Amino acid sequence: MKRLLPAAFLLTLGLASPAARAQQALALPPATQSVTDAENMANVLADTLYIQQHYVKTEHQIAMRDGVKLYTIVYAPKDADKVRYPILLNRTPYAIGPYGPTKFKLNLGPSSKMMREGYIFAYQDVRGRYMSEGEFLDMRPELEKHATKKDTDEGTDTYDTIEYLLKHGPKSNGRVGQWGISYPGFYTSAGLLSRHPALKAASPQAPIADWFWDDFHHNGAFFLPHAFNFLYSFGQARPQPTAVGNPGIKHGTPDGYDFFLRMGPLKNANEQYYKGKVAFWNELMQHPDYDAFWQARNLRPHLHDLKTAVLTVGGFNDAEDLFGALNTYQTIEQKNPGLSNRIVMGPWVHGGWARGTGEMVGNVNYGPSPSLWYQENIEAPFFKSYLKDAKPGASLPEATMFEGGTNRWRAFDAWPPKQAQTKTLYFRQAGGLSFSAPTDGSNERRRPDVNFEFDQFVSDPAHPVPFTEATNVGMTREYMTDDQRFASRRPDVLTYQTAPLEEDMTLAGPMQALLQVATTGTDADWVVKIIDVYPDDTPDNPRTAPGVHLGGYQQMVRSEVMRGRFRDSFSQPKPFAANEVTAVPFTVQDLLHTFRKGHRLMVQVQSTWFPLVDRNPQTYVPNIYEASETDFKAQTHKLYHNPSHASQLVVKVLPQ
């Protein structure tokens, strides 16, 4: 396998002051050298050959405390009878195949580096999935107390699995780690609740934490193509253990915008496509609000009294589970004082730290191999420290974060950074955006074309704003960095921007949006997009898509949607009073991005984002998923930016 040479430059710590730097003893190592796709593929092929030459595969049926058997495949180094290796566990609903003693995985563990360092890798189909027995429940609710010895949840299944592996699996050094990405990330978080004394290190990666904010929802707004396409296959019943998955849906067109618009109201999905075969889709449609059904699937309240070192990993460009990574870390931090708890956030798409080099997301280049840098300098040392070293305790930063705009790794002793200063960006008349509060215009020379009170637009569900220029039937990963010029040119998108910046400005952490709005209807969604506008003379990058020019590029760096009916409570929605100014507050998820000198910071506001988010009928109905065609009506929305009703975005700014 080709070895990766370090680049010639060192990455900065990026702490705010000399005093803060003095508190941070750790210097981040050099960046990894850039790796081409061809070189990366050659490395993958080399890994496959290495597995066959150096690992032994065994398959097990592991009985849980209630008698249900979970199918588990173990890969152990061939010298495991002489050298005591630790165990790394991965529990998944996505199949652990290939099944059968003579067929091997193409890769093992979190990375090639860790596979070559030597671990015993155990993979398990969770109960009710693929070759395991039992009943599968989506985001299976955890039990805070287990009344009997046969009460089970994902915590007990993890405990029983670890017990079996230690007693009946390949000989090990008695230490166990766990990792997983996305749904397996949820099982890794739930595995912490096993509180097994041998579980020394765990890395929930892009973990689902709460499905009212992860994956299928954002602040209660429904992410249509992601849920529709995923559940059509994943959600179908599996009566008996099987090694074969369900087929995906055939849309009959590459155009998802047209497909979902022709499907009509969401209630048509079952009649036209699902045919009642997906139980979880039916449950989803019956629970539009944050009720007991969703609250039981919120893992965060259970993440207390943990005994395991944690490294939570996520991607700032993760279109699926950005919320889960950030909030899993924050919850563990709050509920477990003194626990070894760390977070890493890179520039990655969903799972991008484990697949590919992470250098490009859409048309945006993030520099030399951030994925490989993380694998070698953060992930592998974390597990090695707690699972192999004589004195566990990784010397890693509390928060290792990748800064977009400058393309550098930074280390912080807390996230969000303590040194970040809270500032308020105000929407202003004539498309302005400023840290100065709005005025009523009384001291300014009034112009008939400038409204000092509000901006307005017509939002028409029959002609929604697309979320991307790309033609695709799904939720594209690249939409997180897409050029937003196509949207800023629409009359139903409000655009506000600063003047060209006179110095770099770094935003770090979550943002709080407060929109002061009015609508002629009784319901509406509100989308806020934070955008980095490149200077007009920005040179093109040869690695971008054909025909893409970076001069004037409007790179989306963060976006969020709020279903307006939930503005006061996610459990008790309520309609808008027509034509009445109403405050709509919501959190826009974290970022770490530097808007460079000469760039502009832009914010766009809109009410449709299709088909990424299902269409709001803009007429309030108790269950929005049961809205009829006649409920969908065009409405006029107003965004206020006057002193009495100042729409704003509260941000955290790092001192330069």
XYZ file of C-alpha atoms in Angstrom:
656
model
C 0.000 0.000 0.000
C 1.299 3.449 -0.890
C 2.406 5.404 2.153
C 1.153 8.997 2.469
C 3.827 11.626 3.003
C 3.179 14.669 5.213
C 2.861 18.051 3.548
C 5.399 20.747 4.237
C 3.186 23.018 6.263
C 1.879 22.798 9.819
C -1.726 23.424 10.737
C -2.456 26.052 13.339
C -4.207 25.546 16.631
C -6.377 28.553 15.910
C -6.937 29.531 19.536
C -7.953 33.080 20.236
C -5.188 34.541 22.367
C -1.650 33.876 23.673
C -3.166 32.955 27.032
C -5.470 30.439 25.412
C -2.595 29.013 23.367
C -0.564 28.557 26.523
C -3.310 26.318 27.913
C -3.196 24.052 24.851
C -0.083 21.880 24.889
C -0.976 19.773 21.877
C 0.097 20.828 18.390
C -1.891 19.336 15.534
C 0.236 17.229 13.161
C 0.863 18.079 9.506
C -1.751 17.672 6.813
C -1.822 14.517 4.753
C -0.656 14.735 1.151
C -3.394 14.950 -1.464
C -4.454 11.564 -2.877
C -6.081 11.021 -6.252
C -9.168 8.859 -6.731
C -7.095 6.299 -8.596
C -4.573 6.087 -5.766
C -7.395 5.735 -3.252
C -8.930 2.862 -5.268
C -5.563 1.117 -5.407
C -5.371 1.359 -1.627
C -8.835 -0.217 -1.316
C -7.812 -3.157 -3.499
C -4.661 -3.607 -1.432
C -6.778 -3.706 1.741
C -8.971 -6.464 0.316
C -5.946 -8.644 -0.383
C -4.508 -7.887 3.067
C -7.693 -9.097 4.803
C -7.618 -12.432 3.011
C -3.951 -12.932 3.881
C -4.015 -11.843 7.536
C -7.491 -12.501 8.994
C -9.590 -15.541 9.910
C -13.378 -15.349 9.646
C -15.861 -17.113 11.943
C -19.661 -16.825 12.194
C -21.687 -17.012 15.409
C -25.283 -17.081 16.635
C -25.172 -15.152 19.918
C -28.106 -15.689 22.283
C -29.456 -12.640 24.077
C -30.939 -12.825 27.575
C -34.436 -13.361 26.153
C -33.278 -16.234 23.908
C -33.204 -14.303 20.615
C -30.064 -15.101 18.602
C -28.136 -12.356 16.797
C -25.991 -13.248 13.817
C -22.394 -12.124 14.277
C -19.318 -12.389 12.058
C -15.847 -12.106 13.600
C -12.591 -11.390 11.769
C -9.520 -12.126 13.900
C -5.840 -11.709 13.005
C -4.267 -15.072 12.204
C -1.816 -14.665 15.074
C -4.552 -13.965 17.634
C -3.605 -17.171 19.462
C -0.190 -15.618 20.205
C -0.910 -11.866 20.377
C -3.776 -10.528 22.474
C -5.730 -8.021 20.394
C -8.652 -5.848 21.534
C -12.142 -6.272 20.069
C -13.886 -3.659 17.913
C -17.655 -4.121 17.614
C -19.962 -2.808 14.896
C -23.723 -3.365 15.241
C -25.797 -2.536 12.186
C -29.224 -2.892 10.547
C -27.600 -2.825 7.070
C -26.259 -6.425 6.762
C -22.862 -7.663 7.881
C -22.262 -9.800 4.800
C -20.918 -11.309 2.792
C -22.215 -14.350 4.635
C -20.440 -17.705 4.446
C -16.994 -18.839 5.641
C -15.186 -18.323 2.324
C -16.391 -14.797 1.494
C -14.587 -11.806 3.007
C -15.377 -8.117 3.420
C -13.582 -5.631 1.184
C -12.479 -3.607 4.217
C -12.394 -4.048 7.970
C -12.810 -1.607 10.816
C -12.957 2.171 10.765
C -9.883 2.555 8.508
C -7.085 0.798 6.682
C -4.641 2.012 9.305
C -6.538 0.357 12.141
C -7.033 -2.847 10.184
C -3.254 -3.084 9.748
C -2.592 -2.223 13.402
C -4.473 -5.378 14.336
C -7.874 -5.727 16.031
C -10.510 -8.409 16.347
C -13.423 -6.999 14.325
C -16.917 -8.210 15.243
C -19.936 -7.326 13.073
C -23.513 -8.011 14.138
C -26.935 -7.824 12.499
C -29.165 -6.150 15.101
C -32.293 -7.999 16.127
C -34.889 -8.338 13.422
C -32.521 -7.426 10.571
C -31.026 -9.710 7.919
C -29.731 -12.927 9.540
C -30.620 -12.141 13.155
C -33.737 -13.374 14.893
C -36.290 -11.213 16.671
C -38.392 -8.161 15.899
C -36.862 -4.981 14.513
C -38.032 -1.614 15.806
C -36.858 1.626 14.225
C -34.851 3.635 16.758
C -35.826 1.042 19.334
C -36.708 2.917 22.552
C -34.277 2.432 25.421
C -35.461 1.362 28.859
C -34.337 3.568 31.719
C -35.005 0.634 34.066
C -35.137 -3.106 33.358
C -37.842 -4.633 35.532
C -36.929 -8.243 34.793
C -33.807 -10.104 33.708
C -35.384 -10.667 30.282
C -36.145 -7.013 29.502
C -34.108 -6.049 26.461
C -33.064 -2.982 24.517
C -30.000 -2.075 22.471
C -28.012 -1.539 25.660
C -28.664 -5.059 26.929
C -28.071 -6.569 23.472
C -24.680 -4.854 23.399
C -23.855 -6.109 26.908
C -24.785 -9.699 26.060
C -22.781 -9.546 22.834
C -19.671 -8.304 24.617
C -20.036 -11.032 27.267
C -20.189 -13.711 24.579
C -17.223 -12.353 22.634
C -15.055 -12.210 25.759
C -15.961 -15.741 26.823
C -16.448 -17.598 23.533
C -14.850 -15.503 20.812
C -11.185 -15.370 19.778
C -8.805 -14.762 22.655
C -8.435 -11.024 23.270
C -6.807 -8.599 25.693
C -10.183 -8.114 27.388
C -10.815 -4.591 26.076
C -13.657 -3.727 23.716
C -14.370 -0.723 21.523
C -17.401 0.103 19.401
C -17.952 2.303 16.374
C -20.552 2.886 13.687
C -21.729 5.461 11.153
C -25.314 6.769 10.861
C -27.775 4.107 12.076
C -24.819 2.047 13.372
C -23.783 5.304 15.052
C -27.063 5.200 16.968
C -26.280 1.614 18.002
C -22.869 2.790 19.168
C -24.459 5.497 21.305
C -26.965 2.976 22.636
C -24.064 0.595 23.303
C -22.750 3.097 25.853
C -25.864 2.271 27.886
C -24.660 -1.299 28.289
C -22.124 0.172 30.742
C -20.130 -3.032 30.293
C -16.832 -2.731 32.201
C -14.863 -4.046 29.196
C -16.250 -1.352 26.854
C -13.381 1.148 27.083
C -13.850 3.316 23.975
C -16.729 4.136 21.639
C -17.043 6.368 18.595
C -20.599 7.257 17.544
C -20.145 8.637 14.029
C -22.965 10.669 12.462
C -25.217 9.003 15.043
C -28.957 9.376 14.874
C -29.996 10.986 18.157
C -33.591 12.118 17.672
C -35.564 11.512 14.489
C -37.561 14.706 14.851
C -34.342 16.566 13.977
C -32.170 13.919 12.311
C -32.619 12.453 8.844
C -36.342 12.678 8.101
C -37.111 15.906 9.964
C -35.508 19.274 10.582
C -37.387 21.219 13.248
C -40.394 19.080 12.370
C -40.257 19.816 8.627
C -40.366 16.584 6.631
C -37.385 15.723 4.389
C -39.384 14.033 1.663
C -37.008 12.280 -0.792
C -34.707 11.094 1.983
C -37.527 9.408 3.912
C -39.512 8.253 0.882
C -36.613 6.583 -0.933
C -35.006 5.083 2.170
C -38.101 3.614 3.800
C -39.478 2.131 0.578
C -36.702 -0.457 0.777
C -35.508 -0.401 4.386
C -38.983 -0.289 5.896
C -40.479 -3.380 4.285
C -41.174 -6.307 6.588
C -38.675 -9.142 7.016
C -40.624 -12.093 8.459
C -37.684 -14.518 8.528
C -33.888 -14.162 8.677
C -32.477 -13.512 5.217
C -29.205 -12.483 3.603
C -31.037 -10.505 0.912
C -32.324 -6.923 1.186
C -35.407 -5.357 -0.392
C -35.276 -3.624 -3.787
C -35.425 0.136 -3.998
C -38.172 2.138 -5.633
C -38.154 2.762 -9.377
C -39.162 6.369 -9.944
C -39.527 6.106 -13.719
C -37.760 9.453 -14.141
C -34.435 11.018 -13.097
C -36.291 14.210 -12.163
C -37.230 14.151 -8.481
C -38.770 17.630 -8.601
C -41.243 16.467 -11.239
C -41.780 13.049 -9.601
C -42.771 14.384 -6.193
C -44.791 17.280 -7.614
C -46.841 14.849 -9.707
C -47.343 12.606 -6.657
C -49.355 15.448 -5.130
C -50.168 15.678 -1.413
C -48.151 13.400 0.819
C -51.165 11.252 1.633
C -51.012 9.978 -1.967
C -47.723 8.161 -1.311
C -49.388 5.094 0.179
C -52.033 4.745 -2.499
C -49.634 5.270 -5.391
C -46.443 3.601 -4.164
C -46.237 2.157 -0.646
C -49.522 0.208 -0.762
C -49.561 0.009 3.043
C -46.512 -2.297 3.111
C -44.221 -0.089 5.215
C -45.332 0.049 8.836
C -42.919 2.801 9.838
C -44.104 5.062 7.010
C -47.633 4.669 8.350
C -46.465 5.516 11.873
C -44.551 8.507 10.571
C -47.676 9.802 8.820
C -49.706 9.346 12.016
C -47.266 11.347 14.146
C -46.632 14.762 12.559
C -45.875 16.370 15.946
C -43.231 15.703 18.594
C -45.467 13.406 20.632
C -44.756 10.395 22.849
C -43.943 8.260 19.790
C -40.964 10.443 18.845
C -39.978 11.329 22.396
C -39.522 7.617 23.193
C -37.043 7.454 20.283
C -34.949 10.307 21.612
C -31.765 8.678 22.918
C -30.355 11.806 24.576
C -32.119 11.578 27.976
C -30.563 8.133 28.533
C -26.933 9.176 27.978
C -26.011 9.561 31.645
C -23.705 7.721 34.085
C -21.519 6.536 31.228
C -18.233 4.716 31.859
C -16.702 4.686 28.368
C -14.389 7.168 26.625
C -16.279 8.735 23.705
C -15.181 10.230 20.393
C -18.157 11.600 18.468
C -17.536 12.242 14.776
C -19.551 14.219 12.257
C -19.393 16.195 9.036
C -20.231 19.863 8.603
C -21.590 18.905 5.154
C -23.578 15.903 6.402
C -27.028 16.146 4.856
C -28.407 13.386 7.101
C -27.210 13.422 10.710
C -25.458 16.698 11.481
C -27.832 17.219 14.430
C -27.037 13.792 15.879
C -23.279 14.294 16.019
C -23.422 17.767 17.555
C -26.120 16.947 20.081
C -24.772 13.538 21.098
C -21.515 15.229 22.064
C -23.280 18.082 23.881
C -25.601 15.743 25.783
C -22.779 13.466 26.955
C -20.772 16.527 27.957
C -23.628 17.911 30.046
C -24.732 14.652 31.666
C -21.314 13.100 32.397
C -18.951 15.545 34.131
C -15.352 14.358 34.024
C -15.927 11.704 31.336
C -13.396 11.537 28.513
C -15.630 12.988 25.807
C -14.401 14.453 22.509
C -15.788 15.616 19.190
C -14.394 15.799 15.655
C -16.186 17.667 12.870
C -14.677 17.698 9.393
C -15.796 19.104 6.028
C -17.369 15.772 5.154
C -20.595 14.515 3.672
C -22.377 11.686 5.488
C -19.709 9.121 6.372
C -17.132 10.904 4.210
C -14.398 10.455 6.840
C -14.490 6.693 6.215
C -15.056 6.703 2.438
C -12.726 8.515 0.066
C -10.321 11.326 0.897
C -12.834 14.084 1.673
C -11.103 16.609 -0.573
C -14.137 17.708 -2.625
C -17.795 18.267 -1.785
C -19.587 19.290 -4.937
C -17.605 22.198 -6.352
C -15.816 23.068 -3.114
C -12.250 21.920 -2.479
C -11.200 21.331 1.145
C -7.514 20.723 0.622
C -5.317 17.650 1.057
C -7.084 14.503 2.271
C -8.906 15.582 5.451
C -10.335 12.065 5.804
C -6.957 10.359 5.838
C -5.560 13.000 8.194
C -8.370 12.287 10.658
C -7.976 8.508 10.397
C -4.242 8.640 11.100
C -4.073 11.471 13.644
C -7.329 11.288 15.607
C -9.318 8.071 15.161
C -6.525 5.482 15.253
C -4.720 7.117 18.217
C -8.008 7.357 20.139
C -8.769 3.638 19.919
C -5.132 2.607 20.323
C -4.827 4.615 23.536
C -7.857 3.119 25.268
C -7.709 -0.400 23.837
C -3.988 -1.145 23.480
C -1.824 1.174 25.596
C -0.804 0.178 29.092
C -2.011 3.538 30.465
C -5.203 4.514 28.594
C -5.952 8.175 28.027
C -5.613 9.710 24.565
C -3.759 13.045 24.349
C -6.232 14.572 21.917
C -8.038 17.914 21.888
C -11.526 18.215 23.343
C -12.755 19.437 19.954
C -10.943 18.951 16.656
C -12.773 21.013 14.056
C -12.206 21.751 10.381
C -12.549 25.371 9.398
C -14.070 25.971 5.978
C -12.921 28.970 3.982
C -9.345 28.590 5.241
C -9.252 24.773 4.982
C -7.396 24.091 8.218
C -7.872 21.937 11.285
C -8.274 23.750 14.594
C -8.216 22.496 18.177
C -10.468 23.889 20.918
C -10.829 23.105 24.604
C -14.617 23.388 24.318
C -17.295 23.420 21.630
C -18.724 25.897 20.891
C -15.478 27.807 21.538
C -15.551 29.778 24.776
C -13.777 32.702 23.154
C -16.449 33.167 20.473
C -18.296 36.474 20.804
C -22.058 36.659 20.331
C -23.129 39.185 17.699
C -26.370 39.925 15.906
C -26.752 40.187 12.148
C -29.817 42.208 11.189
C -31.781 42.004 7.974
C -31.941 45.475 6.480
C -33.856 47.283 3.796
C -32.773 47.009 0.145
C -31.257 43.553 0.710
C -28.725 44.682 3.306
C -27.255 42.591 6.115
C -25.467 44.327 8.957
C -24.378 44.144 12.595
C -26.135 47.526 12.973
C -29.785 47.420 14.022
C -32.373 48.620 11.486
C -33.770 52.143 11.471
C -37.178 53.459 10.488
C -35.663 55.635 7.780
C -36.775 58.902 9.349
C -33.242 60.283 9.223
C -32.572 58.952 5.764
C -33.643 60.246 2.443
C -36.616 58.059 1.571
C -36.770 56.375 -1.787
C -40.029 54.987 -3.179
C -38.283 51.737 -4.132
C -36.992 51.053 -0.595
C -39.300 49.601 2.051
C -38.010 50.235 5.573
C -40.707 48.020 7.125
C -40.678 44.645 5.374
C -39.990 42.642 2.234
C -42.609 40.344 0.787
C -43.006 37.543 -1.713
C -45.669 35.159 -2.978
C -45.065 31.542 -1.947
C -46.884 29.146 -4.256
C -46.893 25.407 -3.391
C -47.652 24.674 -7.042
C -44.322 26.273 -8.056
C -41.944 25.612 -5.134
C -38.328 26.753 -4.988
C -36.029 23.842 -5.921
C -33.326 22.918 -3.432
C -30.730 22.295 -6.148
C -30.057 22.858 -9.825
C -29.116 19.189 -10.158
C -31.536 16.660 -11.652
C -31.838 13.878 -9.106
C -34.511 11.717 -7.487
C -32.933 11.918 -4.043
C -31.418 14.239 -1.487
C -28.061 15.075 -3.033
C -25.045 15.231 -0.734
C -23.661 18.182 -2.677
C -26.633 20.444 -1.991
C -24.868 21.422 1.240
C -22.257 23.369 -0.786
C -24.263 24.137 -3.939
C -24.089 27.483 -5.725
C -27.243 29.384 -4.712
C -27.332 31.845 -7.614
C -30.245 29.935 -9.115
C -32.274 30.645 -5.954
C -31.270 34.276 -5.475
C -32.718 35.033 -8.909
C -36.206 33.849 -7.972
C -38.848 36.351 -6.808
C -39.933 34.020 -3.971
C -36.470 34.051 -2.347
C -35.403 37.055 -0.254
C -31.684 37.792 -0.419
C -29.656 39.874 2.060
C -25.908 40.374 2.052
C -23.097 42.376 3.602
C -20.727 44.631 1.746
C -17.421 42.953 0.795
C -15.680 42.147 4.068
C -12.709 44.282 5.009
C -11.169 41.473 7.069
C -11.697 37.742 7.638
C -14.700 36.810 9.770
C -15.016 33.349 11.363
C -18.374 32.025 12.549
C -18.189 29.156 15.049
C -21.020 27.215 16.681
C -24.803 27.289 16.371
C -26.818 30.281 15.190
C -30.182 31.514 16.424
C -32.607 32.773 13.805
C -35.428 35.088 14.803
C -37.712 35.882 11.913
C -40.468 38.454 12.302
C -43.013 37.428 9.715
C -46.610 37.699 8.610
C -48.584 35.624 6.130
C -51.962 35.838 4.452
C -52.300 32.120 5.212
C -52.402 30.140 8.455
C -49.249 28.003 8.110
C -45.827 28.290 6.459
C -42.305 26.925 6.464
C -39.299 29.224 6.798
C -35.907 28.376 5.308
C -32.719 30.259 6.203
C -29.516 29.714 4.197
C -26.105 31.132 5.174
C -23.965 31.684 2.083
C -20.348 32.609 1.336
C -20.289 34.823 -1.780
C -16.959 34.609 -3.609
C -15.397 37.677 -5.254
C -16.155 38.025 -8.964
C -12.496 37.494 -9.885
C -12.147 34.146 -8.052
C -10.257 31.779 -10.389
C -11.850 28.504 -11.455
C -10.798 25.158 -10.006
C -10.104 22.396 -12.554
C -11.714 19.838 -10.216
C -15.165 21.457 -10.261
C -17.939 20.273 -12.546
C -17.777 21.307 -16.216
C -19.181 24.769 -16.809
C -18.983 25.793 -13.147
C -17.302 29.136 -12.523
C -16.252 30.243 -9.049
C -16.360 33.982 -9.757
C -19.397 35.160 -7.776
C -20.108 31.601 -6.546
C -22.668 31.567 -3.735
C -21.528 28.630 -1.597
C -24.119 27.511 0.919
C -22.299 26.841 4.181
C -25.315 26.163 6.395
C -29.071 25.963 5.987
C -32.067 25.125 8.117
C -35.840 24.967 7.855
C -38.474 25.646 10.489
C -42.044 24.378 10.200
C -43.829 27.493 11.369
C -46.615 25.703 13.221
C -43.992 24.543 15.757
C -42.663 28.043 16.539
C -43.876 27.890 20.163
C -43.957 24.125 20.756
C -42.967 21.062 18.762
C -45.580 19.031 20.632
C -48.478 21.466 20.373
C -48.545 23.136 16.960
C -50.777 26.095 16.228
C -51.773 28.111 13.171
C -50.653 31.608 12.294
C -53.144 34.428 12.625
C -53.439 35.766 9.091
C -51.656 39.086 8.483
C -50.401 39.312 12.077
C -46.694 39.894 12.748
C -45.362 36.745 14.435
C -41.948 35.803 15.809
C -40.494 32.527 14.487
C -37.364 31.547 16.461
C -35.262 28.470 15.700
C -31.730 27.115 15.881
C -29.559 26.922 12.780
C -27.020 24.153 13.333
C -23.316 24.678 13.996
C -20.657 25.639 11.520
C -17.006 26.652 11.551
C -16.363 28.799 8.519
C -14.239 31.820 7.705
C -15.671 34.353 5.292
C -12.483 35.724 3.765
C -11.612 39.335 3.167
C -13.326 40.487 -0.029
C -16.099 37.865 0.289
C -19.665 38.680 1.292
C -21.877 36.972 3.840
C -25.315 36.372 2.376
C -28.530 35.090 3.943
C -31.455 33.845 1.874
C -34.974 33.371 3.229
C -37.672 31.355 1.470
C -40.707 29.203 2.289
C -40.406 26.269 -0.111
C -37.385 24.005 -0.662
C -38.591 21.255 -2.928
C -38.560 18.329 -2.985
C -36.010 18.305 -0.137
C -38.818 19.413 2.188
C -42.422 18.412 1.545
C -44.741 21.245 0.546
C -46.538 23.077 3.324
C -50.137 23.668 2.180
C -49.980 27.110 3.881
C -53.461 26.348 5.161
C -53.354 24.955 8.682
C -54.652 21.395 9.031
C -54.247 19.341 12.252
C -52.191 16.611 10.528
C -50.138 18.238 7.784
C -49.469 14.825 6.219
C -53.205 14.422 5.562
C -53.616 17.714 3.704
C -55.750 17.554 0.560
C -55.080 19.174 -2.810
C -57.552 21.961 -2.028
C -55.586 22.901 1.134
C -52.542 23.967 -0.913
C -52.802 27.679 -1.648
C -50.452 30.451 -2.674
C -49.949 33.026 0.075
C -48.097 36.296 0.491
C -45.396 36.265 3.162
C -43.716 39.297 4.717
C -40.352 39.453 6.485
C -40.090 42.498 8.748
C -36.869 44.430 9.332
C -37.903 47.554 11.239
C -36.888 48.604 14.778
C -40.053 47.129 16.319
C -39.827 43.832 14.434
C -36.165 43.274 13.626
C -35.564 39.937 11.896
C -32.106 38.748 12.842
C -29.527 36.001 13.040
C -27.490 35.691 16.240
C -24.038 34.286 15.480
C -20.830 33.439 17.323
C -17.740 35.193 15.947
C -14.187 34.095 16.725
C -11.664 36.895 17.249
C -9.085 36.924 14.463
